[in-house]
Amino acid sequence: MADARAILTRNFKPVAGGYVFRGPHPWVIWRLRFYLVNETQRAELASILADGFSRARGFIFLITLAGVIFSATMIVAIASGHRDPTALDVLIVIGLALFFLYGAMVILSWPTARRLERVLAGAPPHPPVSFLDWGRKVPDSAASQVPSEPADQPSEEELEEQLLEQIRIQELRTFRSSGS
């Protein structure tokens, strides 16, 4: 199961007016997309990410393993024309392994990206946040612009705990429905 707290810290940055969501790109290695989301969207996005990452781990490994075994067998047995593998054969196998790994990551990220697009349809884009700035806290000037919460609303820690509990429930349902 995906670690819910890691998903929250890795993909969401609190800012004035909500959270910046760092969404994955469907082609895996291209630029990340950033959106300004509210608390409700944050909960939906976190549950989608938790579900997608828990499914993807095993599939990436199996697809890559099958691709490497198949490609190595075919290259050495058919394409090389000799019984002993050469350095070129090894380089081709390594290149194909990287190709299969990238292909598996792209194929497995598309369903999650499509589910994220539904939630992010109305979210405004946010300017990109650098890797170094992502871990920094919100400046006091930006935090002072956030309107104070009424006394009857839960604190941010309580909201985060509720969100983590919702993610755990979703992961448990996914685990039970997969028959494992």
Coordinates of C-alpha atoms in Angstrom, one line a residue:
M1 CA 0.0 0.0 0.0
A2 CA 1.1 3.5 -0.7
D3 CA 2.2 5.6 2.3
A4 CA -0.5 8.2 2.6
R5 CA 1.6 10.7 4.5
A6 CA 4.3 10.5 1.8
I7 CA 1.8 11.3 -0.9
L8 CA 0.6 14.3 1.0
T9 CA 4.1 15.8 1.6
R10 CA 5.4 14.8 -1.8
N11 CA 2.6 16.2 -4.0
F12 CA 1.0 19.1 -2.0
K13 CA 2.5 22.3 -0.8
P14 CA 0.4 24.6 1.4
V15 CA 0.2 28.2 0.1
A16 CA -2.1 31.2 0.5
G17 CA -5.5 30.2 -0.9
G18 CA -5.1 26.4 -0.8
Y19 CA -2.5 24.0 -1.9
V20 CA -0.2 23.7 -4.9
F21 CA -0.6 20.2 -6.3
R22 CA 2.4 18.8 -8.2
G23 CA 0.7 16.5 -10.7
P24 CA 2.5 13.8 -12.6
H25 CA 2.8 14.1 -16.4
P26 CA 1.4 11.2 -18.5
W27 CA 4.7 10.9 -20.3
V28 CA 6.6 10.4 -17.0
I29 CA 9.8 12.4 -17.7
W30 CA 8.3 15.6 -19.0
R31 CA 7.8 18.7 -16.9
L32 CA 5.5 18.4 -14.0
R33 CA 2.2 20.3 -13.9
F34 CA 1.3 22.5 -11.0
Y35 CA -2.3 23.4 -9.9
L36 CA -3.8 25.5 -7.1
V37 CA -6.4 23.2 -5.4
N38 CA -8.7 23.5 -2.4
E39 CA -9.1 21.0 0.5
T40 CA -11.9 19.0 -1.2
Q41 CA -9.8 18.6 -4.4
R42 CA -6.8 17.7 -2.2
A43 CA -8.7 14.8 -0.6
E44 CA -9.8 13.5 -4.0
L45 CA -6.4 13.8 -5.6
A46 CA -4.7 12.1 -2.6
S47 CA -7.1 9.1 -2.8
I48 CA -6.5 8.8 -6.5
L49 CA -2.7 8.9 -6.1
A50 CA -2.8 6.4 -3.3
D51 CA -4.8 4.0 -5.4
G52 CA -2.7 4.4 -8.5
F53 CA 0.7 4.0 -6.8
S54 CA -0.4 0.8 -4.9
R55 CA -1.4 -0.9 -8.1
A56 CA 1.5 0.2 -10.2
R57 CA 4.4 -1.3 -8.2
G58 CA 3.9 -4.9 -9.0
F59 CA 2.9 -4.3 -12.6
I60 CA 6.0 -2.3 -13.4
F61 CA 8.2 -5.0 -12.0
L62 CA 6.4 -7.8 -13.9
I63 CA 6.2 -6.1 -17.2
T64 CA 9.9 -5.1 -17.1
L65 CA 11.0 -8.6 -16.0
A66 CA 9.0 -10.2 -18.8
G67 CA 10.3 -7.8 -21.4
V68 CA 13.9 -8.2 -20.3
I69 CA 13.7 -12.0 -20.3
F70 CA 11.9 -12.1 -23.7
S71 CA 14.2 -9.6 -25.4
A72 CA 17.4 -11.2 -24.0
T73 CA 16.3 -14.6 -25.2
M74 CA 15.3 -13.4 -28.7
I75 CA 18.5 -11.3 -29.2
V76 CA 20.9 -14.0 -28.1
A77 CA 19.0 -16.9 -29.8
I78 CA 17.9 -15.4 -33.1
A79 CA 19.4 -12.0 -33.9
S80 CA 23.0 -12.4 -32.9
G81 CA 23.6 -15.5 -35.0
H82 CA 26.0 -17.0 -32.5
R83 CA 25.8 -18.9 -29.2
D84 CA 28.0 -16.7 -27.0
P85 CA 26.7 -13.2 -26.2
T86 CA 29.0 -10.3 -27.1
A87 CA 29.3 -6.8 -25.6
L88 CA 27.0 -5.5 -28.2
D89 CA 24.4 -8.1 -27.2
V90 CA 24.7 -7.0 -23.6
L91 CA 24.3 -3.3 -24.6
I92 CA 21.2 -4.1 -26.6
V93 CA 19.6 -6.0 -23.7
I94 CA 20.3 -3.1 -21.4
G95 CA 18.8 -0.6 -23.8
L96 CA 15.7 -2.8 -24.3
A97 CA 15.4 -3.1 -20.5
L98 CA 15.4 0.7 -20.1
F99 CA 12.9 0.9 -23.0
F100 CA 10.5 -1.6 -21.4
L101 CA 10.8 0.1 -18.0
Y102 CA 9.9 3.5 -19.5
G103 CA 7.1 1.9 -21.5
A104 CA 5.7 0.2 -18.4
M105 CA 5.8 3.5 -16.4
V106 CA 4.0 5.4 -19.2
I107 CA 1.3 2.7 -19.6
L108 CA 0.7 2.5 -15.9
S109 CA 0.6 6.3 -15.3
W110 CA -2.0 7.0 -18.0
P111 CA -5.1 5.7 -16.0
T112 CA -4.0 7.7 -13.0
A113 CA -3.4 10.8 -15.1
R114 CA -6.8 10.5 -16.7
R115 CA -8.5 10.2 -13.3
L116 CA -6.6 13.2 -12.1
E117 CA -7.7 15.2 -15.1
R118 CA -11.3 14.9 -14.1
V119 CA -10.6 16.5 -10.7
L120 CA -8.2 19.1 -12.0
A121 CA -10.5 20.2 -14.8
G122 CA -11.6 23.4 -13.0
A123 CA -8.4 23.9 -11.0
P124 CA -6.3 27.0 -12.0
P125 CA -2.7 26.3 -13.1
H126 CA 0.0 27.5 -10.8
P127 CA 3.4 28.8 -11.8
P128 CA 6.0 26.0 -11.5
V129 CA 7.7 25.7 -8.1
S130 CA 11.4 24.8 -8.1
F131 CA 12.6 21.6 -6.5
L132 CA 14.4 23.7 -3.8
D133 CA 11.4 25.8 -3.0
W134 CA 9.1 22.8 -2.8
G135 CA 10.4 21.8 0.7
R136 CA 10.4 25.3 2.1
K137 CA 7.6 26.6 4.3
V138 CA 5.2 29.3 3.3
P139 CA 6.6 32.8 4.1
D140 CA 5.0 34.6 7.0
S141 CA 3.7 37.3 4.6
A142 CA 1.8 34.7 2.5
A143 CA 0.5 33.0 5.6
S144 CA -0.8 36.3 6.9
Q145 CA -2.9 36.7 3.8
V146 CA -4.8 33.4 4.5
P147 CA -8.1 34.3 6.1
S148 CA -8.5 33.1 9.7
E149 CA -10.6 30.0 10.1
P150 CA -13.8 30.3 12.1
A151 CA -13.8 28.4 15.4
D152 CA -16.2 25.7 14.3
Q153 CA -13.9 24.5 11.4
P154 CA -11.3 21.8 12.1
S155 CA -7.6 22.7 12.2
E156 CA -5.2 21.8 9.5
E157 CA -3.8 18.9 11.5
E158 CA -7.3 17.5 12.0
L159 CA -8.1 17.9 8.3
E160 CA -4.8 16.1 7.4
E161 CA -5.7 13.2 9.8
Q162 CA -9.2 12.9 8.3
L163 CA -7.6 12.8 4.8
L164 CA -5.1 10.2 5.9
E165 CA -7.9 8.1 7.3
Q166 CA -9.9 8.4 4.1
I167 CA -6.9 7.3 2.1
R168 CA -6.3 4.3 4.4
I169 CA -10.0 3.3 4.0
Q170 CA -9.6 3.6 0.2
E171 CA -6.4 1.5 0.2
L172 CA -8.1 -1.2 2.3
R173 CA -11.1 -1.3 -0.1
T174 CA -8.7 -1.6 -3.0
F175 CA -6.7 -4.3 -1.3
R176 CA -9.8 -6.3 -0.4
S177 CA -11.3 -6.0 -3.9
S178 CA -8.1 -7.2 -5.6
G179 CA -8.6 -10.5 -3.9
S180 CA -5.1 -10.5 -2.2

